[in-house]
Coordinates of C-alpha atoms in Angstrom, one line a residue:
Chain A
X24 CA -84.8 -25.6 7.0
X25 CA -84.7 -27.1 10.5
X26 CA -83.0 -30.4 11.6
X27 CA -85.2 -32.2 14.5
X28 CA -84.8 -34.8 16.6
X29 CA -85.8 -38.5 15.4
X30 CA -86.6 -38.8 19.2
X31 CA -88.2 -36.2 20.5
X32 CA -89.2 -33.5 17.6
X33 CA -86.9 -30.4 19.3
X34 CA -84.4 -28.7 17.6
X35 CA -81.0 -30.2 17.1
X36 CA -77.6 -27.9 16.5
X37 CA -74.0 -29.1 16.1
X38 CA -72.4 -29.4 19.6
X39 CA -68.3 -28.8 19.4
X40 CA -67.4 -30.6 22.4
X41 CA -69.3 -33.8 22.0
X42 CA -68.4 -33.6 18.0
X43 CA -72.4 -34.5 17.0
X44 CA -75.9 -33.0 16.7
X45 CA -77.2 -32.5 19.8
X46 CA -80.9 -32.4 20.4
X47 CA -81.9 -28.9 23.3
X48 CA -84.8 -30.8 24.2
X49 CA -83.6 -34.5 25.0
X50 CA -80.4 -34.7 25.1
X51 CA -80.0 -37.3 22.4
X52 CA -76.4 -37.1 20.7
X53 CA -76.5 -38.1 17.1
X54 CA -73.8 -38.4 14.5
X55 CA -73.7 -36.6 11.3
X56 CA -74.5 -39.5 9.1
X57 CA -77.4 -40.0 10.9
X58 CA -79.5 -37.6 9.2
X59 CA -80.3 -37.8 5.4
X60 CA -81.9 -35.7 2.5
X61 CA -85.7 -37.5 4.1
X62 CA -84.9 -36.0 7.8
X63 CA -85.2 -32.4 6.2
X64 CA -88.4 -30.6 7.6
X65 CA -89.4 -27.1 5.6
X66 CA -91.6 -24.6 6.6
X67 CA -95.0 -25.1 6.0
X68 CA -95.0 -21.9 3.7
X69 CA -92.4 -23.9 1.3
X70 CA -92.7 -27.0 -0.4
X71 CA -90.8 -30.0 0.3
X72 CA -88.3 -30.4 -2.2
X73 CA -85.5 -32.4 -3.1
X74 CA -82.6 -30.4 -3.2
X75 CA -79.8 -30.1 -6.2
X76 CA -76.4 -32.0 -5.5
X77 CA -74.4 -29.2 -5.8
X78 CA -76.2 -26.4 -3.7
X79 CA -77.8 -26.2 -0.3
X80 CA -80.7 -23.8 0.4
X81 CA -79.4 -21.0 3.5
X82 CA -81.4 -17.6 4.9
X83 CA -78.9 -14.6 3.9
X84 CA -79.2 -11.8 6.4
X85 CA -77.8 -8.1 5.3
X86 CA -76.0 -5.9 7.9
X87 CA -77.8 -2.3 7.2
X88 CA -74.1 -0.8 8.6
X89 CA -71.2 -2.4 6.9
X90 CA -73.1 -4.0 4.2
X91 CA -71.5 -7.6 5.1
X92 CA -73.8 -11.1 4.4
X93 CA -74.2 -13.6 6.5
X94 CA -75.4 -17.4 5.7
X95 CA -77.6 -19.2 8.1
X96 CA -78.9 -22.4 7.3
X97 CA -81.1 -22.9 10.4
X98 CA -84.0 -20.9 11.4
X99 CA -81.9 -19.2 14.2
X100 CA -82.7 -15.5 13.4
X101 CA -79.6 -13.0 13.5
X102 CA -79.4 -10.6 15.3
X103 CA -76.5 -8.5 14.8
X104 CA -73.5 -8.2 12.1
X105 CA -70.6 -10.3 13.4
X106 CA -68.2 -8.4 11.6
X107 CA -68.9 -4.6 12.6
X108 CA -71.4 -5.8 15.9
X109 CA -73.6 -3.4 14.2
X110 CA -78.1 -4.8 15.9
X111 CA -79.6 -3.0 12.6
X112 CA -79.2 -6.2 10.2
X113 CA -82.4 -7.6 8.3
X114 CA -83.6 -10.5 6.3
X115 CA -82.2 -10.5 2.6
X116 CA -83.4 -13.5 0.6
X117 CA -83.1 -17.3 1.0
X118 CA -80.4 -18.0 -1.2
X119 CA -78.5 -21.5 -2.9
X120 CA -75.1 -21.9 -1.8
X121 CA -72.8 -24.1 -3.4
X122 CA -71.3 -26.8 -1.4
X123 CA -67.8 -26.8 -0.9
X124 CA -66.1 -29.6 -1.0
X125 CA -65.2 -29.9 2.5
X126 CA -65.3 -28.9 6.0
X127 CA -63.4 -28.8 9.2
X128 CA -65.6 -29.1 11.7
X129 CA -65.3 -26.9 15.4
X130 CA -62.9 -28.1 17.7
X131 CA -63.1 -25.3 20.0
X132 CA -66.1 -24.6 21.9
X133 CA -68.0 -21.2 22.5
X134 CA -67.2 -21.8 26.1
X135 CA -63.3 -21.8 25.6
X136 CA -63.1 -19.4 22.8
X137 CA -64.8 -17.1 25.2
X138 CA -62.2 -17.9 28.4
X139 CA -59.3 -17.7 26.2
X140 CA -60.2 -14.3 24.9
X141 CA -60.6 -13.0 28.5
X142 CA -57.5 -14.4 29.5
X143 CA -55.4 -12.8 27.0
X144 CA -57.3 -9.2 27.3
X145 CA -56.4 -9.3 30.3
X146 CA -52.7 -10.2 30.2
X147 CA -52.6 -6.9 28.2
X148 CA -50.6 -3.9 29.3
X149 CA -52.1 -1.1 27.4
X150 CA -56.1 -2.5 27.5
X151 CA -58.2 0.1 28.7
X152 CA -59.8 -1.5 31.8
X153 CA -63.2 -1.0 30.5
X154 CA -62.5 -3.3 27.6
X155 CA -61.1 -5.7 30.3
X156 CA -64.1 -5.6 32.3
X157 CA -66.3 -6.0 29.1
X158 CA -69.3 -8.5 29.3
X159 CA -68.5 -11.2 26.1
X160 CA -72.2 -11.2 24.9
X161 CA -71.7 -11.3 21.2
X162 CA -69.6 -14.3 19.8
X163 CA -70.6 -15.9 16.9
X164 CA -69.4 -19.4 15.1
X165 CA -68.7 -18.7 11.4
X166 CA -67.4 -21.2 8.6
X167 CA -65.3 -19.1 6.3
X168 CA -64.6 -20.2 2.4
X169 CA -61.1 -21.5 1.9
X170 CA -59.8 -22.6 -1.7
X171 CA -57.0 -25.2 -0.5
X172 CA -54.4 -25.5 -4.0
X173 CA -51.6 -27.6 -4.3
X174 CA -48.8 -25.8 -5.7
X175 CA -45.3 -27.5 -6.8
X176 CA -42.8 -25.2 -6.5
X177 CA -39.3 -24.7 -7.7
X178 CA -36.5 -22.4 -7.5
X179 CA -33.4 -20.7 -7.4
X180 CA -32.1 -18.2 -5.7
X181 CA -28.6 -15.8 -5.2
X182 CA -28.6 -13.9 -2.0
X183 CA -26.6 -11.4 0.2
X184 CA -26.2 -10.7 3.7
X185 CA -24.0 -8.3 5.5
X186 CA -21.1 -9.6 8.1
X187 CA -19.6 -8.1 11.1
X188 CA -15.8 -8.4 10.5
X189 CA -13.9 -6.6 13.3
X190 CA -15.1 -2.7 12.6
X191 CA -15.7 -3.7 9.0
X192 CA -18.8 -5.3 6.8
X193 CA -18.7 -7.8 4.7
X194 CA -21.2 -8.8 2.3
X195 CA -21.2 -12.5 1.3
X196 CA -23.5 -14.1 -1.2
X197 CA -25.0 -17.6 -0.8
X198 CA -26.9 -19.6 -3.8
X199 CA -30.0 -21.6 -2.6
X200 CA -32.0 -24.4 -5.4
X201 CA -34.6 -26.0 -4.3
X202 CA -38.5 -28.1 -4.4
X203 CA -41.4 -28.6 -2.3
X204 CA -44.5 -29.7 -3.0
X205 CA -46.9 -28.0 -1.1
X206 CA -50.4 -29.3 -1.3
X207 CA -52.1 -27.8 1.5
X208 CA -51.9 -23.8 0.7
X209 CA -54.6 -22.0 1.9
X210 CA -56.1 -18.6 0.4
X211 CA -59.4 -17.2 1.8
X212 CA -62.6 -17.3 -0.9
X213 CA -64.4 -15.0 0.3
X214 CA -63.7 -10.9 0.1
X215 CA -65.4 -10.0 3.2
X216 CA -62.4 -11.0 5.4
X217 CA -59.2 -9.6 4.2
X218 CA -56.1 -11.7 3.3
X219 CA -53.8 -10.3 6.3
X220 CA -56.7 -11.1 8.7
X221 CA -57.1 -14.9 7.2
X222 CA -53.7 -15.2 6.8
X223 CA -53.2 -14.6 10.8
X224 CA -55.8 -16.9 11.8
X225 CA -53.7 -19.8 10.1
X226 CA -51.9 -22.7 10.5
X227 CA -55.4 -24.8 10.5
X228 CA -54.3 -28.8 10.4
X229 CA -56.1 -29.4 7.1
X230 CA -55.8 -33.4 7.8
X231 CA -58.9 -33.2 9.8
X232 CA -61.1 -32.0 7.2
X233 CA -63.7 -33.9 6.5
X234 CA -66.1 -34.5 3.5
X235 CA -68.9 -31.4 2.9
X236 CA -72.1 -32.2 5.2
X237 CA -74.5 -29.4 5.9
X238 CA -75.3 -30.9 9.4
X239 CA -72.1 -29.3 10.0
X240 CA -73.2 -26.4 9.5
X241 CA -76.0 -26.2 12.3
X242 CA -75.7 -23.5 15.2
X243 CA -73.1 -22.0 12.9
X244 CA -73.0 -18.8 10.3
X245 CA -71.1 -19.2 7.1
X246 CA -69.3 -16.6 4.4
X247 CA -70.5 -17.2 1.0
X248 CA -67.6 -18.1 -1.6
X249 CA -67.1 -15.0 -3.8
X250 CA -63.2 -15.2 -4.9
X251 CA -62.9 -17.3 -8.7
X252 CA -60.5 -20.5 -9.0
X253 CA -58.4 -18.7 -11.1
X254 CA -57.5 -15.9 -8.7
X255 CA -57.5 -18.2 -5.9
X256 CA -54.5 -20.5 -8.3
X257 CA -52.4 -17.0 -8.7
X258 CA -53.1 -16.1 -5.4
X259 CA -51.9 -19.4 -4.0
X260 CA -48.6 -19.4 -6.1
X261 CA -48.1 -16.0 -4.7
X262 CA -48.2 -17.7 -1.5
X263 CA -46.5 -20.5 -1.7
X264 CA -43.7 -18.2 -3.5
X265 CA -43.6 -16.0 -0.4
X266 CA -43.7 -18.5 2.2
X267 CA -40.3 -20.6 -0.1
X268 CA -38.5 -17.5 0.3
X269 CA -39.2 -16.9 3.8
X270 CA -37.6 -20.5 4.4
X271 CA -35.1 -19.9 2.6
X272 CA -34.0 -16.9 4.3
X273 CA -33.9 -18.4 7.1
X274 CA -31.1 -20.7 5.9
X275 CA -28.5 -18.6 6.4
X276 CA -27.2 -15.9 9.0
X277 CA -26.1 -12.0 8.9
X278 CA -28.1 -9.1 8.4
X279 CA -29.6 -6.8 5.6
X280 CA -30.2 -9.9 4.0
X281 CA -31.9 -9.9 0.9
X282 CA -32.6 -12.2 -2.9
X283 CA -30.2 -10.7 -5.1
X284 CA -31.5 -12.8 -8.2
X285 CA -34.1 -15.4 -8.5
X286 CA -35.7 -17.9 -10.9
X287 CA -39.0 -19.6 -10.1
X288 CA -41.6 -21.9 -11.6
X289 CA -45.0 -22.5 -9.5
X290 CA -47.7 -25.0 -11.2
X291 CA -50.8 -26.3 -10.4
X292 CA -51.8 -29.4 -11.5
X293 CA -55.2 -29.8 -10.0
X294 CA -58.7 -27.7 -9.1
X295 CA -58.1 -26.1 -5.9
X296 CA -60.2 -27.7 -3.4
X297 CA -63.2 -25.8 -1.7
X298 CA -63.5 -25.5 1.9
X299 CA -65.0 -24.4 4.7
X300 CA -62.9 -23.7 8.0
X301 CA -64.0 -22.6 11.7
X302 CA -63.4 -19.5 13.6
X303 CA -65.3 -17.9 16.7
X304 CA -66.2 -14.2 15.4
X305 CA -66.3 -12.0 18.8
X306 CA -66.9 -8.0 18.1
X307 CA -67.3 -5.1 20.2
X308 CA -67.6 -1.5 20.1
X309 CA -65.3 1.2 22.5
X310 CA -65.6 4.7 22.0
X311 CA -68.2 4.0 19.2
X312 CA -66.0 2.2 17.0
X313 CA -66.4 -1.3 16.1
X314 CA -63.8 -4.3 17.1
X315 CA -63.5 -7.5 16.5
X316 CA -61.8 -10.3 17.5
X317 CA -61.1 -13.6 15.6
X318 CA -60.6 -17.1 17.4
X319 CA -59.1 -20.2 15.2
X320 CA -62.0 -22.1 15.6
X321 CA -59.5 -25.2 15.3
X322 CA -56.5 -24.5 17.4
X323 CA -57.6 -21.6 19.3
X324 CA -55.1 -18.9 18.2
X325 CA -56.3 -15.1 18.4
X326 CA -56.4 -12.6 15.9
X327 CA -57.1 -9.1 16.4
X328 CA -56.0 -5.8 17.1
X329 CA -57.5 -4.0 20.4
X330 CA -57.6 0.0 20.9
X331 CA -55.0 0.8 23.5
X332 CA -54.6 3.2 26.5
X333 CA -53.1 6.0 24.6
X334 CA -52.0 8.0 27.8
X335 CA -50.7 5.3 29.5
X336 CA -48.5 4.8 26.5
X337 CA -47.5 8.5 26.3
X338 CA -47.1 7.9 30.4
X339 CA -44.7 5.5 29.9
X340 CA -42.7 6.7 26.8
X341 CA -42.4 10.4 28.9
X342 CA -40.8 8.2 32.1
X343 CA -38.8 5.6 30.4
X344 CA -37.2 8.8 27.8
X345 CA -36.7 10.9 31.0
X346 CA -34.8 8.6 33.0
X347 CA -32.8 7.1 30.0
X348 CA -31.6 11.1 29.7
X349 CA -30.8 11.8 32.9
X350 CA -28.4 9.0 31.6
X351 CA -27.4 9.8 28.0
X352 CA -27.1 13.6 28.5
X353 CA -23.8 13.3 31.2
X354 CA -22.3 10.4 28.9
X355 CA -22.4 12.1 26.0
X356 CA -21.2 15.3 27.4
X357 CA -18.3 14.1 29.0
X358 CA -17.0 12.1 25.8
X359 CA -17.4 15.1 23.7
X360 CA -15.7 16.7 26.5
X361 CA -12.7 14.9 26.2
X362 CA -11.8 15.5 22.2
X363 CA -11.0 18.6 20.5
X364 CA -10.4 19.8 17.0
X365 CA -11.5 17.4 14.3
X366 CA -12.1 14.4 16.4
X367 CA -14.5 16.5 18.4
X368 CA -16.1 17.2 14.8
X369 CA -16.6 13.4 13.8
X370 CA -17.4 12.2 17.1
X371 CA -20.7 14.8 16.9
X372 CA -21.5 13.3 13.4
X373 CA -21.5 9.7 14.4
X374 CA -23.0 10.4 17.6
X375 CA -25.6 12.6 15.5
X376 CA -26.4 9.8 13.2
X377 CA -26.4 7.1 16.1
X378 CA -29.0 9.7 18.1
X379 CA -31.0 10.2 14.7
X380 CA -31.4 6.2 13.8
X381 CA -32.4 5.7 17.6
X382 CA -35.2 8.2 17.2
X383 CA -36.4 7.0 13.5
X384 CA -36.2 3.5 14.6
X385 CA -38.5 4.0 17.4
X386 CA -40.9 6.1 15.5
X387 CA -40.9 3.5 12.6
X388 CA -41.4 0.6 14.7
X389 CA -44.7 2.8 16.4
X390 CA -45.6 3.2 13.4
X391 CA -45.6 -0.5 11.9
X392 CA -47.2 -1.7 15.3
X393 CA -49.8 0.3 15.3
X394 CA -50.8 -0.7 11.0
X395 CA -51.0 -4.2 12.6
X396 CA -53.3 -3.5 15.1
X397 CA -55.5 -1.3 12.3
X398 CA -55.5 -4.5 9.7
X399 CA -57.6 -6.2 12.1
X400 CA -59.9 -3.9 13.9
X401 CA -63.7 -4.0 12.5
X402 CA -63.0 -0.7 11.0
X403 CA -60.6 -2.5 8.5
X404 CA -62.8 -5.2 8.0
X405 CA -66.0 -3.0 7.0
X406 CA -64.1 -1.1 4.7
X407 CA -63.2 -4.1 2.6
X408 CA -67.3 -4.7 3.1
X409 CA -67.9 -1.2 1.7
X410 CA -65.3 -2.1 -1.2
X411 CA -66.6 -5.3 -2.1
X412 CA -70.4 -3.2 -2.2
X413 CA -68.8 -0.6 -4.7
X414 CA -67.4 -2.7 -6.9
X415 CA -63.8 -2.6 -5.5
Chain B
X17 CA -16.5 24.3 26.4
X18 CA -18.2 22.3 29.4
X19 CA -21.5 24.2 28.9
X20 CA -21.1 23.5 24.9
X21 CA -20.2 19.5 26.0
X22 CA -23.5 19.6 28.1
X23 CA -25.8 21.4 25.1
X24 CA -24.2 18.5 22.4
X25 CA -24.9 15.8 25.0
X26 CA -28.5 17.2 25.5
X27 CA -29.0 18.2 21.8
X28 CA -27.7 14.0 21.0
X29 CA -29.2 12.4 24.3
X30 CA -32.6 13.1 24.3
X31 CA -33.7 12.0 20.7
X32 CA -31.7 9.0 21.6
X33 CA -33.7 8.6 24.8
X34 CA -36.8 9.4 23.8
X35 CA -35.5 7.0 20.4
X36 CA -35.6 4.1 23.0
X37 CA -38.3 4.5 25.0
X38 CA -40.4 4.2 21.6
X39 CA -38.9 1.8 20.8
X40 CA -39.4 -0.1 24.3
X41 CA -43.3 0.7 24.6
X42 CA -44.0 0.2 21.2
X43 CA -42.6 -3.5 21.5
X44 CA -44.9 -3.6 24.7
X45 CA -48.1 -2.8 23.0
X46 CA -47.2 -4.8 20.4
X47 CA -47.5 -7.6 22.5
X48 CA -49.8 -6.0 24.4
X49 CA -52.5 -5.5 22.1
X50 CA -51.7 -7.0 18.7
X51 CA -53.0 -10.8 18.9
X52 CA -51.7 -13.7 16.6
X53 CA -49.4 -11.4 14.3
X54 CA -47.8 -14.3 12.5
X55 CA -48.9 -16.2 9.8
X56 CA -48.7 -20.0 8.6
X57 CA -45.4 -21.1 7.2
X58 CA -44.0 -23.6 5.0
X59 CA -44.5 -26.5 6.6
X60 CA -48.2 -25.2 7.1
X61 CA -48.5 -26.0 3.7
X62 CA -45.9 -28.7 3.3
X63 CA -45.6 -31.9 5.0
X64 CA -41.8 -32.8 3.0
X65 CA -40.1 -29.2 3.1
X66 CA -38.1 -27.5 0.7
X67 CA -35.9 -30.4 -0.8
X68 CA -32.5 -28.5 -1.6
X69 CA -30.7 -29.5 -4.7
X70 CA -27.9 -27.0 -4.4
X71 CA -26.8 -25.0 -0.8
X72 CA -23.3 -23.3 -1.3
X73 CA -22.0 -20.4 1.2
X74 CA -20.1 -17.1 0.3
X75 CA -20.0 -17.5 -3.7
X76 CA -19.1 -15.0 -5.9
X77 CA -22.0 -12.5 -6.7
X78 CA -21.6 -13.5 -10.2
X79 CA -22.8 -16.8 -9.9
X80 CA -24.9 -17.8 -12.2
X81 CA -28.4 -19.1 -11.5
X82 CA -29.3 -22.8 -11.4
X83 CA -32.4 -23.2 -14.0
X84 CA -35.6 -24.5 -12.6
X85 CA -36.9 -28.5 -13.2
X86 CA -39.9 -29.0 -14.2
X87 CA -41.6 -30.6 -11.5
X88 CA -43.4 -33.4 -13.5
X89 CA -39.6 -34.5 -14.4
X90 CA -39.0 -34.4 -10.5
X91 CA -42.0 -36.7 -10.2
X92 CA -41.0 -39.5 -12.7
X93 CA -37.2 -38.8 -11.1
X94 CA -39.1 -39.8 -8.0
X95 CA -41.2 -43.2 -9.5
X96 CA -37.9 -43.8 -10.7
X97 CA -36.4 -43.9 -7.5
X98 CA -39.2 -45.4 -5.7
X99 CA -39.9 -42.7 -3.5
X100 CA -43.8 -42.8 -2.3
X101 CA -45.3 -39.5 -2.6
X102 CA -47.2 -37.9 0.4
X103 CA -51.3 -38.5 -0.1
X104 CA -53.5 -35.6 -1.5
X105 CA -55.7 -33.5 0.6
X106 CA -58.7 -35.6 -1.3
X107 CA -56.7 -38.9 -0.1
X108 CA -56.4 -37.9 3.5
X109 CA -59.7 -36.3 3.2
X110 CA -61.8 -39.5 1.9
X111 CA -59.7 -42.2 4.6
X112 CA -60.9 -40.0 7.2
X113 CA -64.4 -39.9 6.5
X114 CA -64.5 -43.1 5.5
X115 CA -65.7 -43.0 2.2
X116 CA -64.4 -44.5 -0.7
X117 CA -66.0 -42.9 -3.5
X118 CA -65.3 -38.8 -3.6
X119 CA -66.4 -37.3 -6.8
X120 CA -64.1 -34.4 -7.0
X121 CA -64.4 -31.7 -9.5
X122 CA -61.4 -31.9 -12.2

């Protein structure tokens, strides 16, 4: 299916930055509204038809790598998997897509997706240089499926959190009732893209949505919806549950803080609403694994988790841990120094425990950064691929 | 006893040292090369907030839960009152394309 020009016959594609189809050949700006069901032009292999309300026709094109699908609803050919960068993807089928019910169109162009990505790769300590020096050939405009739920929300909560009194701790317990209505949570429709990774590209300002027209959809990809309502409704209370209790934690101070006992009641009222939202797909491959990079195609935040410069790292760790012993080391031996007997004894145990927490808190906090940066690398995102292939 | 001061302090200060220096880096390449690690919030989703009914400080641990409303009694609280309710994504959706008939699937 190809949208042309009512001027000049050439190709037209949505253009971000001027917010209309553009026409390649002439020049001509035209708005969405312009076109209608009678502007469609079909190869000459298939027959004109009218289309049903409900579904749009797209090309689905099969990475041979990762096993992800991609929706095109131009004749634009593919030519490589935007989620694993993968060249070796092939014509599937021409498929029916149902329409969602609405979209938010791009607000960021190719252009600046592109320059902020450089800028922050190369504001990046710990980026190899040849990643910094990369060429950004491969960045693709995909719409991905959004179930948008309104959730009402009410709870109740007893909570804790540990005070500093003098060289004592107090606990102290706080209750916290509440409401909100919250009708614009978000949950991602589509199991190619994991939850963290959606999650991260968000907050998307859902009042600029507009109704469902395929025009949008021009010059751009798009995820097929394969998540149910009903999973989307649990998933969104689950949601809207967390991000309550986040707030509310926030609410009062201290540390260790925790929800000692809670009651909760989430309903949904309505259908969740089907959407599609923007984001700038940009993958890569170093050391002949895949990366990718997400760009809110709305707001322009960046997702993603980049490999890192492991011998720098190890570099640094080696200088920083020398030179903060050449510290410790005559501290700690001139206050043991100075006690004897049984204080000598407890002294070495709290100093011991103080050393050990040091060292398992830096390790733990290696090890939680570095999870982060794995949830989003290509890698991750093929595996759910290969899941979603299985069965899983 | 100087020489056992000196092992202690080496045996306590290096894990210590080496504690922070992990800690340091890994804080660096967190920022480094971990983009957009936070996700939306409440008011992401919510353009009133959490309305608090009941907010009390250092209670006993014993205190007993307030039971949940049902929101559709908040709602008729709220005609009641007449408070005007925020619109609906399909509100806000059909004023700005400018359409005034938006079959939506119930």
């Amino acid at each position: 299916m190809i949208r042309t020009c009512k001027n000049c016959g050439g190709r037209v594609a949505f253009d971000v930055e001027l917010k209309g189809l553009a026409c390649a050949s002439c020049g001509t700006l035209w708005d969405v509204s312009d076109f209608g069901e009678e502007d469609m032009l079909y190869n000459e292999e298939e027959p004109k038809k009218l289309m049903e309300d409900d579904t749009f026709d797209c090309s689905v094109y099969q990475c041979g790598s990762c096993g992800a699908e991609i929706s095109i609803t131009n004749t634009e050919v593919s030519t490589f998997c935007i989620y694993c960068g993968n060249p070796s993807i092939v014509f599937s089928r021409v498929s029916k897509m149902k329409k969602p019910d609405s979209i938010l169109p791009f607000k960021i162009t190719k252009e600046q997706a592109m320059a902020a990505v450089r800028e922050r790769i190369n504001k990046g300590f710990f980026i190899p240089k040849e990643i910094k020096n990369y060429e950004i050939e491969h960045m693709r405009g995909i719409y991905i499926p959004y179930y948008i739920t309104n959730v009402e929300y009410d709870a109740s909560y007893i909570t804790s959190s540990v005070h500093k009194k003098g060289k004592n701790s107090v606990t102290y317990y706080y209750k916290r009732s509440g409401y909100a209505s919250m009708p614009w949570v978000t949950t991602d429709a589509s199991t190619t893209l994991s939850d963290s990774t959606s999650q991260r590209l968000e907050p998307y300002n859902l009042k600029e949505t507009r109704t469902f027209d395929e025009d949008y959809l021009v010059g751009f990809y798009a995820d097929a919806s394969d998540v149910e309502s009903d999973s989307a409704i649990s998933l969104a209370k689950k949601r809207a549950s967390n991000v309550f209790e986040d707030e509310i934690m926030k609410s009062f101070t201290g540390t260790s803080k925790k929800i000692v006992r809670k009651r909760q009641r989430a309903e949904v009222y309505t259908k969740p609403v089907t959407s599609m939202l923007p984001a700038w797909f940009l993958t890569f491959r170093y050391n002949n694994q895949p990366y990718t990079i997400i760009v809110n195609g709305q707001t322009g935040k960046i997702v993603g988790g980049v490999p890192w410069n492991k011998s720098l790292f190890a570099g640094l760790v080696a200088g920083i841990g020398l030179v903060a012993s050449i510290v410790f080391v005559p501290i700690l031996s001139i206050i043991f120094a100075s006690t004897e007997g049984d204080d000598s004894f407890k002294l070495f145990l709290f100093l011991a425990l103080a050393a050990g927490s040091a060292f398992i808190s830096g390790t733990k906090h290696i090890s939680k950064v570095l999870k982060s940066i794995e949830r989003t690398s290509a890698s991750t995102l093929t595996k759910f691929v290969s899941n979603r292939q299985k069965g899983g | 006893m100087e020489d056992f001061a000196l092992v202690i302090g080496f045996i306590l200060g290096v894990p210590a040292a080496f504690g922070m220096a992990l800690l340091i880096c890994s804080s660096i390449l967190n920022k480094s090369n971990n983009f957009g690690d936070s996700k939306g919030d409440l008011m992401a989703f919510s353009t009133s907030g959490i309305q608090g009914r009941n907010y009390r400080d250092r209670i006993s641990r014993n205190t007993n839960l307030d039971p949940v409303v049902n929101p559709t009694m908040i709602a008729a609280d709220r005609e009641a009152s007449g408070y005007t309710p925020p619109p609906t994504i399909e509100e806000e959706i059909a004023s700005a394309s400018n359409i005034n008939n938006v079959q939506w699937h119930k």
